[in-house]
Tab-separated table of C-alpha atoms in Angstrom:
chain	number	residue	atom	x	y	z
A	1	MET	CA	-11.483	28.082	-5.884
A	2	PRO	CA	-11.909	25.968	-9.089
A	3	HIS	CA	-9.616	22.993	-8.448
A	4	ALA	CA	-8.736	19.566	-9.783
A	5	PRO	CA	-11.125	16.438	-8.911
A	6	ALA	CA	-10.079	14.781	-6.251
A	7	GLY	CA	-10.847	11.049	-4.658
A	8	PRO	CA	-10.422	8.286	-1.527
A	9	PRO	CA	-7.662	6.778	-2.066
A	10	THR	CA	-7.879	3.277	-3.786
A	11	PRO	CA	-6.623	-0.005	-1.736
A	12	PRO	CA	-3.102	-1.405	-3.597
A	13	ASP	CA	-4.458	-4.704	-4.558
A	14	ALA	CA	-8.158	-2.497	-6.209
A	15	PRO	CA	-8.838	-3.457	-9.276
A	16	ALA	CA	-8.483	-0.398	-11.969
A	17	GLY	CA	-11.623	1.932	-12.160
A	18	PRO	CA	-13.508	4.130	-9.921
A	19	PRO	CA	-12.166	5.329	-6.608
A	20	THR	CA	-13.296	3.401	-3.649
A	21	PRO	CA	-16.043	4.767	-1.498
A	22	PRO	CA	-14.747	5.588	1.946
A	23	VAL	CA	-16.749	3.318	4.394
A	24	PRO	CA	-19.154	5.112	6.886
A	25	LEU	CA	-18.869	4.323	10.438
A	26	ALA	CA	-22.400	3.527	11.185
A	27	GLY	CA	-21.671	0.268	8.555
A	28	LEU	CA	-18.562	-0.402	10.861
A	29	LEU	CA	-20.545	-0.022	14.555
A	30	ALA	CA	-23.577	-2.069	12.813
A	31	LEU	CA	-21.271	-5.449	12.980
A	32	GLU	CA	-23.184	-7.016	16.189
A	33	GLU	CA	-20.251	-9.015	16.401
A	34	LEU	CA	-17.416	-6.759	16.500
A	35	GLY	CA	-19.338	-5.491	19.674
A	36	LEU	CA	-18.205	-1.733	18.907
A	37	ARG	CA	-19.640	1.337	20.682
A	38	ARG	CA	-19.251	4.668	20.058
A	39	ILE	CA	-18.821	7.437	23.291
A	40	ALA	CA	-17.564	9.856	21.624
A	41	GLY	CA	-17.422	12.920	18.892
A	42	PRO	CA	-19.775	13.112	15.710
A	43	ALA	CA	-20.767	9.393	13.804
A	44	ASP	CA	-21.348	10.904	10.398
A	45	ALA	CA	-17.251	9.693	9.672
A	46	GLU	CA	-15.948	7.541	6.984
A	47	LEU	CA	-13.289	5.479	7.260
A	48	LEU	CA	-10.962	4.891	4.578
A	49	TRP	CA	-8.002	3.361	5.901
A	50	VAL	CA	-7.254	1.220	9.374
A	51	HIS	CA	-4.308	1.434	11.063
A	52	THR	CA	-2.917	0.381	14.686
A	53	SER	CA	-0.518	2.531	16.695
A	54	GLU	CA	0.956	2.446	19.767
A	55	MET	CA	2.813	5.728	19.881
A	56	ALA	CA	2.853	8.375	22.170
A	57	ASP	CA	2.175	10.937	18.426
A	58	PRO	CA	1.647	8.496	15.214
A	59	TYR	CA	0.860	12.341	12.944
A	60	PRO	CA	3.838	11.821	10.825
A	61	TYR	CA	3.003	7.966	10.241
A	62	LEU	CA	-0.708	9.535	8.886
A	63	LEU	CA	-2.388	9.666	6.068
A	64	GLY	CA	-5.886	10.688	6.167
A	65	GLY	CA	-8.872	9.337	6.990
A	66	GLU	CA	-8.131	6.733	9.602
A	67	LEU	CA	-9.621	4.306	11.447
A	68	LEU	CA	-7.112	4.517	14.250
A	69	LEU	CA	-6.567	2.092	16.560
A	70	SER	CA	-4.580	1.721	20.162
A	71	ALA	CA	-5.063	-0.110	23.511
A	72	GLY	CA	-2.972	3.723	24.749
A	73	VAL	CA	0.344	2.395	26.150
A	74	LEU	CA	1.746	5.557	26.095
A	75	LEU	CA	-1.138	7.313	27.072
A	76	THR	CA	0.085	10.647	28.844
A	77	ASP	CA	-2.062	13.668	27.226
A	78	PRO	CA	-4.827	13.028	26.358
A	79	ASP	CA	-5.929	15.942	24.012
A	80	THR	CA	-2.440	16.661	22.942
A	81	TYR	CA	-2.462	12.537	21.394
A	82	VAL	CA	-6.061	13.211	19.797
A	83	ALA	CA	-5.332	17.425	18.873
A	84	ARG	CA	-2.534	15.993	16.399
A	85	LEU	CA	-5.160	13.165	15.170
A	86	VAL	CA	-7.443	15.686	14.124
A	87	GLU	CA	-3.934	17.846	13.018
A	88	ALA	CA	-3.617	14.387	10.965
A	89	GLY	CA	-7.104	14.105	9.220
A	90	ALA	CA	-8.175	10.973	10.540
A	91	ALA	CA	-11.847	9.879	10.642
A	92	ALA	CA	-11.405	8.429	14.097
A	93	LEU	CA	-10.055	6.450	17.036
A	94	GLY	CA	-11.059	3.356	18.419
A	95	PHE	CA	-10.029	2.304	21.793
A	96	GLY	CA	-9.626	-1.126	23.263
A	97	VAL	CA	-9.936	-2.025	26.908
A	98	ARG	CA	-7.331	-4.009	28.178
A	99	PRO	CA	-4.674	-4.912	29.413
A	100	VAL	CA	-3.763	-1.863	29.206
A	101	HIS	CA	-6.874	0.235	30.299
A	102	ASP	CA	-9.583	-1.079	32.131
A	103	THR	CA	-11.721	1.376	30.602
A	104	VAL	CA	-11.974	4.705	28.199
A	105	PRO	CA	-9.496	7.007	29.758
A	106	PRO	CA	-12.685	9.820	30.511
A	107	GLU	CA	-10.041	12.477	29.405
A	108	LEU	CA	-9.333	10.307	26.342
A	109	VAL	CA	-13.758	11.195	25.834
A	110	ALA	CA	-13.542	14.434	26.683
A	111	ALA	CA	-10.705	15.283	24.426
A	112	CYS	CA	-12.366	12.810	21.186
A	113	ASP	CA	-15.560	15.618	22.270
A	114	ARG	CA	-14.141	18.408	22.241
A	115	HIS	CA	-11.801	17.752	18.893
A	116	GLY	CA	-15.051	16.000	17.724
A	117	LEU	CA	-12.857	13.231	16.538
A	118	PRO	CA	-15.280	9.956	17.198
A	119	LEU	CA	-14.497	7.615	19.323
A	120	VAL	CA	-15.313	3.596	19.286
A	121	GLU	CA	-14.797	1.567	22.481
A	122	VAL	CA	-13.160	-2.132	21.362
A	123	PRO	CA	-14.109	-4.645	23.541
A	124	PRO	CA	-11.615	-6.812	25.177
A	125	GLY	CA	-12.730	-10.018	22.661
A	126	THR	CA	-12.395	-7.619	19.763
A	127	PRO	CA	-8.963	-8.251	17.648
A	128	PHE	CA	-7.672	-5.021	15.780
A	129	THR	CA	-7.260	-7.770	13.271
A	130	ALA	CA	-10.738	-8.627	13.073
A	131	ILE	CA	-11.590	-4.791	12.433
A	132	ALA	CA	-9.289	-4.073	10.016
A	133	ARG	CA	-10.639	-7.353	8.224
A	134	ALA	CA	-14.125	-5.710	8.401
A	135	VAL	CA	-13.519	-2.139	7.382
A	136	TRP	CA	-12.521	-3.743	4.094
A	137	ALA	CA	-14.542	-6.274	3.518
A	138	LEU	CA	-16.924	-3.436	3.319
A	139	MET	CA	-14.829	-1.159	0.957
A	140	ALA	CA	-14.644	-4.035	-1.064
A	141	GLU	CA	-18.399	-4.123	-1.070
A	142	ALA	CA	-18.507	-0.673	-1.700
A	143	ARG	CA	-16.700	-1.052	-4.472
A	144	HIS	CA	-18.732	-3.471	-5.766
A	145	ARG	CA	-21.101	-1.382	-5.566
A	146	GLU	CA	-19.803	1.716	-7.023
A	147	LEU	CA	-18.248	-0.691	-9.819
A	148	ARG	CA	-21.541	-2.189	-11.230
A	149	ARG	CA	-22.920	1.453	-11.111
A	150	VAL	CA	-20.948	2.862	-13.155
A	151	THR	CA	-21.071	-0.054	-15.673
A	152	ARG	CA	-24.438	0.200	-15.794
A	153	ALA	CA	-23.566	4.155	-17.065
A	154	GLN	CA	-22.043	3.388	-19.746
A	155	GLN	CA	-23.961	0.572	-21.398
A	156	ALA	CA	-26.536	3.450	-20.672
A	157	LEU	CA	-24.877	7.034	-22.061
A	158	ALA	CA	-23.643	4.424	-25.386
A	159	THR	CA	-27.261	3.051	-26.220
A	160	ALA	CA	-27.935	6.890	-25.798
A	161	ALA	CA	-25.601	7.192	-28.731
A	162	ALA	CA	-26.591	4.807	-31.357
A	163	ARG	CA	-30.293	6.735	-30.866
A	164	PRO	CA	-31.072	9.420	-33.438
A	165	ASP	CA	-30.657	12.951	-31.351
A	166	PRO	CA	-27.258	11.414	-29.458
A	167	VAL	CA	-26.384	14.280	-28.092
A	168	PRO	CA	-29.512	15.269	-26.109
A	169	ALA	CA	-29.619	11.024	-25.554
A	170	VAL	CA	-26.529	11.352	-23.722
A	171	LEU	CA	-27.201	14.301	-21.886
A	172	HIS	CA	-30.562	12.972	-21.024
A	173	GLN	CA	-28.591	9.951	-19.181
A	174	LEU	CA	-25.693	11.446	-17.759
A	175	ALA	CA	-28.287	13.810	-15.571
A	176	VAL	CA	-30.184	10.978	-15.367
A	177	ARG	CA	-26.974	8.923	-13.410
A	178	LEU	CA	-25.670	11.774	-11.970
A	179	SER	CA	-29.219	13.371	-10.446
A	180	GLY	CA	-28.245	16.191	-11.620
A	181	ARG	CA	-28.082	19.550	-15.026
A	182	ALA	CA	-25.525	18.532	-17.180
A	183	ALA	CA	-25.194	20.757	-20.503
A	184	LEU	CA	-23.133	21.216	-22.962
A	185	LEU	CA	-21.277	24.846	-23.055
A	186	THR	CA	-19.526	26.620	-26.303
A	187	ALA	CA	-16.489	29.062	-25.494
A	188	GLU	CA	-18.792	32.383	-25.241
A	189	GLY	CA	-21.035	29.492	-22.786
A	190	GLU	CA	-24.421	29.326	-24.718
A	191	GLU	CA	-25.410	26.379	-24.119
A	192	LEU	CA	-25.570	23.929	-27.448
A	193	HIS	CA	-27.766	21.518	-25.369
A	194	ALA	CA	-29.280	20.272	-21.664
A	195	ALA	CA	-30.517	18.428	-19.391
A	196	GLY	CA	-31.851	17.914	-15.645
A	197	ARG	CA	-33.897	20.244	-13.854
A	198	PRO	CA	-32.295	24.570	-14.669
A	199	PRO	CA	-30.039	25.774	-12.337
A	200	SER	CA	-30.474	28.630	-10.350
A	201	PRO	CA	-28.974	32.134	-11.554
A	202	GLN	CA	-26.522	31.220	-10.063
A	203	VAL	CA	-25.241	28.463	-10.159
A	204	ARG	CA	-25.526	28.776	-13.372
A	205	ALA	CA	-23.266	31.462	-14.386
A	206	ALA	CA	-21.041	29.841	-12.093
A	207	LEU	CA	-21.450	26.809	-14.688
A	208	ALA	CA	-20.595	29.716	-17.149
A	209	ARG	CA	-17.082	30.360	-15.291
A	210	LEU	CA	-15.812	26.707	-14.541
A	211	SER	CA	-16.201	26.137	-18.454
A	212	ARG	CA	-14.436	28.789	-19.315
A	213	VAL	CA	-11.155	27.374	-16.535
A	214	VAL	CA	-11.195	24.347	-19.158
A	215	ALA	CA	-11.376	26.624	-22.555
A	216	PRO	CA	-8.348	25.972	-25.040
A	217	SER	CA	-8.527	29.557	-25.201
A	218	VAL	CA	-6.135	29.294	-21.657
A	219	ARG	CA	-3.367	27.791	-21.565
A	220	PRO	CA	-2.259	25.710	-20.310
A	221	ALA	CA	-5.958	24.968	-19.978
A	222	PRO	CA	-6.579	21.507	-17.473
A	223	ALA	CA	-8.832	19.061	-18.583
A	224	SER	CA	-11.313	19.341	-15.978
A	225	ALA	CA	-12.199	22.288	-13.188
A	226	THR	CA	-14.453	21.427	-10.585
A	227	ASP	CA	-15.994	23.870	-7.830
A	228	THR	CA	-19.414	24.305	-5.263
A	229	ALA	CA	-22.440	27.144	-5.454
A	230	GLY	CA	-23.820	26.804	-2.578
A	231	ALA	CA	-24.732	23.364	-2.075
A	232	ALA	CA	-24.172	21.912	-6.005
A	233	HIS	CA	-21.271	21.065	-6.460
A	234	LEU	CA	-20.027	22.001	-10.006
A	235	SER	CA	-18.062	19.665	-12.939
A	236	ALA	CA	-16.739	21.760	-16.017
A	237	TYR	CA	-14.688	19.039	-18.386
A	238	ALA	CA	-13.191	20.179	-22.162
A	239	LEU	CA	-14.290	18.084	-25.233
A	240	GLY	CA	-11.995	17.453	-28.163
A	241	GLY	CA	-11.581	19.155	-31.151
A	242	GLY	CA	-10.238	22.317	-29.567
A	243	GLN	CA	-12.934	24.675	-30.786
A	244	GLY	CA	-13.880	25.513	-26.788
A	245	LEU	CA	-16.713	22.911	-25.981
A	246	ALA	CA	-16.757	22.000	-22.696
A	247	LEU	CA	-19.545	19.385	-20.491
A	248	THR	CA	-21.005	21.123	-16.983
A	249	LEU	CA	-22.438	19.435	-14.212
A	250	ALA	CA	-23.648	20.189	-12.140
A	251	THR	CA	-25.151	17.628	-8.635
A	252	ASP	CA	-26.677	17.943	-5.039
A	253	HIS	CA	-24.064	15.203	-4.331
A	254	ARG	CA	-20.440	13.993	-5.748
A	255	GLU	CA	-19.109	10.182	-5.758
A	256	PRO	CA	-15.856	8.087	-6.232
A	257	GLY	CA	-16.854	6.659	-10.244
A	258	ASP	CA	-18.702	10.536	-11.071
A	259	HIS	CA	-15.959	11.428	-13.010
A	260	THR	CA	-15.053	7.848	-14.382
A	261	ILE	CA	-19.105	8.045	-15.724
A	262	ALA	CA	-18.637	11.948	-17.263
A	263	GLY	CA	-14.927	10.678	-18.384
A	264	VAL	CA	-16.842	8.110	-21.053
A	265	ALA	CA	-19.448	10.886	-21.666
A	266	VAL	CA	-17.082	13.357	-21.933
A	267	VAL	CA	-15.410	10.828	-24.961
A	268	LEU	CA	-18.527	10.194	-26.213
A	269	LEU	CA	-19.274	13.931	-26.856
A	270	SER	CA	-16.285	14.443	-28.007
A	271	LEU	CA	-17.240	12.741	-31.258
A	272	LEU	CA	-20.816	13.318	-31.260
A	273	ALA	CA	-20.377	16.927	-31.748
A	274	ALA	CA	-17.865	17.000	-34.826
A	275	PRO	CA	-20.840	18.632	-36.651
A	276	HIS	CA	-20.110	22.225	-34.260
A	277	GLN	CA	-16.449	21.675	-35.424
A	278	GLY	CA	-16.061	22.577	-38.860
A	279	ALA	CA	-16.960	21.286	-42.256
A	280	ASP	CA	-12.654	19.496	-41.859
A	281	GLU	CA	-13.795	17.444	-39.243
A	282	ALA	CA	-17.136	16.284	-41.195
A	283	GLY	CA	-15.369	15.462	-43.418
A	284	ARG	CA	-13.191	12.777	-41.375
A	285	SER	CA	-15.877	11.597	-39.229
A	286	ALA	CA	-17.717	11.076	-43.662
A	287	ALA	CA	-14.337	9.234	-44.561
A	288	LEU	CA	-14.623	7.054	-41.352
A	289	VAL	CA	-18.536	5.943	-42.590
A	290	ARG	CA	-16.927	4.915	-46.315
A	291	LEU	CA	-13.459	3.100	-44.395
A	292	LEU	CA	-16.021	0.937	-42.221
A	293	LEU	CA	-18.272	0.735	-44.712
A	294	GLY	CA	-15.980	-1.172	-46.811
A	295	ALA	CA	-14.888	1.619	-49.212
A	296	ASP	CA	-11.442	1.720	-50.523
A	297	PRO	CA	-8.779	3.922	-48.523
A	298	ALA	CA	-7.719	5.579	-51.316
A	299	ASP	CA	-10.533	6.766	-52.773
A	300	VAL	CA	-11.774	7.820	-49.344
A	301	ALA	CA	-8.269	9.086	-48.883
A	302	PRO	CA	-9.279	13.262	-50.074
A	303	LEU	CA	-12.043	13.184	-47.373
A	304	LEU	CA	-9.676	12.683	-44.829
A	305	GLY	CA	-7.515	16.598	-45.636
A	306	GLY	CA	-4.196	18.312	-44.767
A	307	ASP	CA	-2.304	16.875	-46.878
A	308	GLY	CA	-3.841	13.218	-47.180
A	309	ARG	CA	-1.275	11.497	-44.373
A	310	TRP	CA	-1.562	10.357	-40.761
A	311	THR	CA	1.478	9.656	-37.822
A	312	VAL	CA	-0.117	6.699	-35.912
A	313	VAL	CA	1.027	7.796	-32.435
A	314	HIS	CA	1.517	4.942	-29.581
A	315	ALA	CA	1.198	6.300	-25.608
A	316	ARG	CA	1.431	5.542	-22.430
A	317	ARG	CA	1.606	7.507	-18.751
A	318	SER	CA	5.132	8.463	-17.919
A	319	GLY	CA	4.466	7.157	-14.964
A	320	GLY	CA	2.965	4.020	-15.569
A	321	GLU	CA	0.107	4.275	-14.219
A	322	ALA	CA	-3.642	3.377	-15.497
A	323	VAL	CA	-5.181	5.658	-17.887
A	324	ASP	CA	-9.152	6.781	-17.678
A	325	PRO	CA	-10.950	7.706	-21.130
A	326	LEU	CA	-10.833	11.522	-19.922
A	327	ALA	CA	-6.713	11.575	-20.169
A	328	ALA	CA	-6.475	9.791	-23.413
A	329	GLY	CA	-9.163	11.893	-24.649
A	330	ALA	CA	-7.110	14.680	-23.339
A	331	LEU	CA	-4.046	13.511	-24.903
A	332	GLY	CA	-5.364	13.680	-28.316
A	333	ALA	CA	-6.862	16.384	-28.452
A	334	ALA	CA	-3.068	18.016	-27.094
A	335	LEU	CA	-1.702	16.380	-30.390
A	336	GLY	CA	-5.277	17.200	-32.770
A	337	SER	CA	-7.304	14.206	-33.320
A	338	ALA	CA	-10.136	13.322	-31.470
A	339	LEU	CA	-9.202	9.797	-33.270
A	340	VAL	CA	-8.149	7.966	-30.000
A	341	ASP	CA	-7.727	4.890	-29.014
A	342	ALA	CA	-7.480	5.085	-24.540
A	343	GLY	CA	-6.547	0.638	-25.372
A	344	ARG	CA	-7.518	-1.495	-22.045
A	345	GLY	CA	-5.023	-2.178	-19.428
A	346	ALA	CA	-1.478	-2.157	-19.758
A	347	GLU	CA	-1.627	-1.239	-23.896
A	348	ALA	CA	-0.292	2.345	-25.460
A	349	VAL	CA	-2.669	4.305	-25.859
A	350	ARG	CA	-3.177	5.055	-29.707
A	351	VAL	CA	-4.066	8.272	-31.366
A	352	LEU	CA	-4.972	8.890	-34.834
A	353	VAL	CA	-3.021	12.374	-36.183
A	354	PRO	CA	-3.527	13.976	-39.472
A	355	GLY	CA	-0.107	15.210	-41.511
A	356	GLY	CA	1.738	14.750	-37.359
A	357	ASP	CA	5.188	16.473	-39.054
A	358	ARG	CA	5.015	18.501	-35.853
A	359	ILE	CA	4.082	15.866	-32.709
A	360	THR	CA	5.370	16.886	-30.018
A	361	GLN	CA	6.561	16.279	-25.964
A	362	GLN	CA	3.270	15.227	-24.036
A	363	PRO	CA	3.772	16.315	-19.998
A	364	GLY	CA	2.889	13.285	-17.867
A	365	TRP	CA	3.367	11.292	-21.403
A	366	THR	CA	5.687	8.559	-23.775
A	367	LEU	CA	4.940	8.560	-26.795
A	368	GLY	CA	6.352	7.342	-29.723
A	369	ALA	CA	5.858	7.681	-33.298
A	370	SER	CA	5.448	6.597	-37.070
A	371	ALA	CA	6.546	8.532	-39.762
A	372	PRO	CA	3.371	10.631	-41.973
A	373	ALA	CA	1.442	7.627	-44.004
A	374	PRO	CA	-0.503	7.448	-46.376
A	375	ALA	CA	-4.064	6.161	-45.467
A	376	ASP	CA	-3.743	2.164	-47.485
A	377	ALA	CA	-0.400	2.230	-45.773
A	378	LEU	CA	-1.856	2.892	-41.350
A	379	ASP	CA	-0.998	-0.751	-40.735
A	380	ALA	CA	3.319	-0.676	-41.556
A	381	ALA	CA	2.952	2.964	-39.431
A	382	ASP	CA	0.464	1.362	-36.408
A	383	THR	CA	3.793	-0.962	-36.089
A	384	GLN	CA	5.729	1.903	-36.429
A	385	ALA	CA	4.493	3.759	-33.751
A	386	ALA	CA	4.723	0.465	-31.547
A	387	ARG	CA	8.829	0.527	-31.972
A	388	ALA	CA	9.336	4.066	-31.890
A	389	LEU	CA	7.466	3.684	-28.498
A	390	GLY	CA	9.341	0.494	-27.217
A	391	ARG	CA	13.012	2.193	-28.046
A	392	ALA	CA	11.300	5.554	-26.153
A	393	GLU	CA	10.324	3.734	-22.942
A	394	ALA	CA	13.798	1.907	-23.000
A	395	THR	CA	16.086	4.918	-23.243
A	396	ARG	CA	13.882	7.103	-21.202
A	397	THR	CA	12.777	9.770	-24.001
A	398	PRO	CA	9.370	11.360	-23.665
A	399	LEU	CA	8.970	11.445	-27.342
A	400	ALA	CA	11.187	8.994	-30.261
A	401	VAL	CA	9.796	9.219	-34.139
A	402	ASP	CA	10.238	6.108	-36.135
A	403	THR	CA	11.575	8.189	-39.462
A	404	PRO	CA	11.697	6.956	-42.717
A	405	VAL	CA	15.037	5.331	-44.685
A	406	THR	CA	17.136	8.292	-45.557
A	407	GLY	CA	21.079	8.529	-45.617
A	408	LEU	CA	23.474	5.958	-46.663
A	409	ALA	CA	20.822	3.471	-47.250
A	410	ALA	CA	18.301	6.025	-49.266
A	411	LEU	CA	20.571	5.533	-51.737
A	412	LEU	CA	20.413	2.634	-52.613
A	413	PRO	CA	17.877	0.560	-54.822
A	414	PRO	CA	14.419	-0.014	-54.077
A	415	GLY	CA	13.824	-3.575	-55.651
A	416	PRO	CA	18.026	-4.877	-55.319
A	417	ALA	CA	18.300	-4.086	-52.089
A	418	ALA	CA	14.671	-5.028	-50.589
A	419	ALA	CA	15.245	-8.405	-52.516
A	420	HIS	CA	18.678	-9.406	-50.920
A	421	ALA	CA	17.346	-7.640	-46.941
A	422	ARG	CA	13.987	-10.665	-47.986
A	423	ALA	CA	17.447	-13.406	-49.062
A	424	LEU	CA	19.481	-12.093	-45.872
A	425	LEU	CA	16.615	-12.429	-43.567
A	426	ALA	CA	15.389	-15.049	-44.422
A	427	PRO	CA	16.265	-17.836	-41.744
A	428	LEU	CA	14.467	-15.427	-39.425
A	429	THR	CA	10.606	-15.635	-37.838
A	430	ALA	CA	9.224	-12.243	-37.615
A	431	PRO	CA	10.022	-12.217	-33.411
A	432	LEU	CA	13.383	-12.604	-33.724
A	433	ALA	CA	13.821	-10.505	-36.766
A	434	GLU	CA	11.849	-7.723	-34.580
A	435	THR	CA	14.356	-7.976	-31.429
A	436	LEU	CA	17.581	-7.567	-34.093
A	437	ARG	CA	16.295	-4.486	-34.533
A	438	CYS	CA	15.428	-3.558	-31.483
A	439	TRP	CA	18.499	-4.579	-30.113
A	440	LEU	CA	20.685	-2.818	-32.907
A	441	SER	CA	19.176	0.252	-32.772
A	442	LEU	CA	19.877	0.632	-29.482
A	443	HIS	CA	23.387	-0.520	-29.992
A	444	GLY	CA	22.956	-3.674	-28.616
A	445	SER	CA	22.331	-2.887	-25.093
A	446	TRP	CA	20.499	-6.253	-22.855
A	447	ASP	CA	18.316	-4.645	-20.651
A	448	ARG	CA	16.864	-1.656	-23.293
A	449	THR	CA	16.609	-4.339	-25.479
A	450	ALA	CA	14.184	-6.090	-22.926
A	451	VAL	CA	12.299	-2.777	-21.387
A	452	ALA	CA	11.680	-2.252	-25.881
A	453	LEU	CA	9.880	-5.672	-26.337
A	454	SER	CA	8.575	-6.248	-22.863
A	455	VAL	CA	10.770	-9.374	-22.368
A	456	HIS	CA	13.434	-10.360	-19.381
A	457	ARG	CA	17.057	-9.821	-21.040
A	458	ASN	CA	17.675	-13.569	-21.006
A	459	THR	CA	14.973	-13.561	-23.510
A	460	VAL	CA	16.721	-11.094	-25.759
A	461	ARG	CA	19.958	-12.899	-25.294
A	462	GLN	CA	18.581	-16.038	-26.272
A	463	ARG	CA	16.807	-14.294	-28.906
A	464	ILE	CA	19.862	-12.892	-30.206
A	465	ALA	CA	22.633	-16.518	-30.177
A	466	ARG	CA	20.283	-17.080	-31.745
A	467	CYS	CA	19.556	-14.984	-34.462
A	468	ALA	CA	23.622	-15.894	-35.225
A	469	VAL	CA	23.548	-19.274	-34.728
A	470	LEU	CA	20.264	-18.742	-38.166
A	471	LEU	CA	22.702	-15.881	-39.994
A	472	GLY	CA	25.702	-17.547	-39.489
A	473	VAL	CA	27.597	-15.117	-38.168
A	474	ASP	CA	29.027	-12.911	-35.454
A	475	LEU	CA	27.293	-10.551	-34.480
A	476	ASP	CA	29.693	-8.406	-31.612
A	477	ASP	CA	31.750	-7.884	-35.907
A	478	MET	CA	30.577	-4.160	-36.608
A	479	ASP	CA	30.462	-4.520	-40.802
A	480	VAL	CA	27.693	-7.721	-39.677
A	481	ARG	CA	25.921	-5.822	-37.824
A	482	THR	CA	25.708	-2.361	-40.404
A	483	GLU	CA	24.720	-4.559	-43.393
A	484	LEU	CA	21.378	-6.148	-40.985
A	485	TRP	CA	20.790	-2.716	-39.443
A	486	LEU	CA	20.513	-2.041	-43.316
A	487	ALA	CA	18.311	-5.019	-44.396
A	488	LEU	CA	16.270	-4.825	-42.466
A	489	ARG	CA	15.529	-0.866	-42.280
A	490	GLN	CA	14.409	-1.404	-46.610
A	491	GLU	CA	11.630	-4.168	-44.897
């Protein structure tokens, strides 16, 4: 059955990027300085972790994929012990001889052969810590190799996207980099473009079925799905735009960084396939080109479609995890836009949504949205969205919208009100004014303001105290707070 892609866990101190590739047991055994020797079980194990335990049954504390190191202090029933390790998903067992056992117990050797668990003899002169250090060093080397491969693939895809025939060029590079077949399919399963060796009829049919799993007509539809057909590994990725286009891949093997490479291709193809998504998208692309070439925003606004207004959305993962390009593209598609800036590191993902009067909550995301703005006021809308995201994170709500001035504040004459606001707030620097605005909007909460501004709560206290001194007011006075809030809303 198709399922979401998965990879081996990444060590906690690893940098962001593709998952860390597993380490072949053979690579560890090849390190002569350790003196390790496989004495039972298969030779093709792959290691994700190293764990040391002298428990009689370490099953509850294993994640799977470990090289478990033990001196057999509490080993009484080798067959049950090995069976439990296999059930927990351990990759191999490293058994240290002496001081507890002079040799590896024959019963343990027989049990590992019987259950298919690789058994490695650790000589007396090799500390378990040396083995752990060697495994992590091999994992770091493998990760660096994978990062270099992914980086080269990203550069090749970007270069291909600049060619006169960008879609076929991107698919060709993807097929070369992943050593397989890459195809762009319509919602009906028709191939628009393809590269790589032609698949068998069985694989072609399986790819068509898999592409329908990610089709927008399916609700809720996953952003990607994987499956197998014989020895072939299959993947399908939904492209942004909501028109049912899907990128499909068929490869002989699957590497940890392949999902990252495919994600880059999805973003590029989502933009490059815009001509297939209707005249509206083509018009918006033309507007963006004119803006980049120096046209006045007001002149290109009619090409943007809708009512000429745009909403800026800032978003972060609710759990704080990093966002890959595929997830960012999927968020944009869910909001109805392919105009996505995935950001870097802790930066928020930014999405430019046409109209956007009905921005909705998105599972797994915290969103901040601006009020709809014309094309020549997007700078201010971007600031509004950032402010709204900070408030959403501080109040732990999935969506906050920076709404325009309404109610009594909207009844004030714009000219005199703005002039009074400028005079009242003139002593404050921009950071102080923003801190005061945020603090007042969060009802004077130090902690929530600190979260919203990504600063320490003591910094908030110092800034608010400075505001009180510069303005010469008592910020505990509700009348003062109300006047300042109205002034800040006029900016």
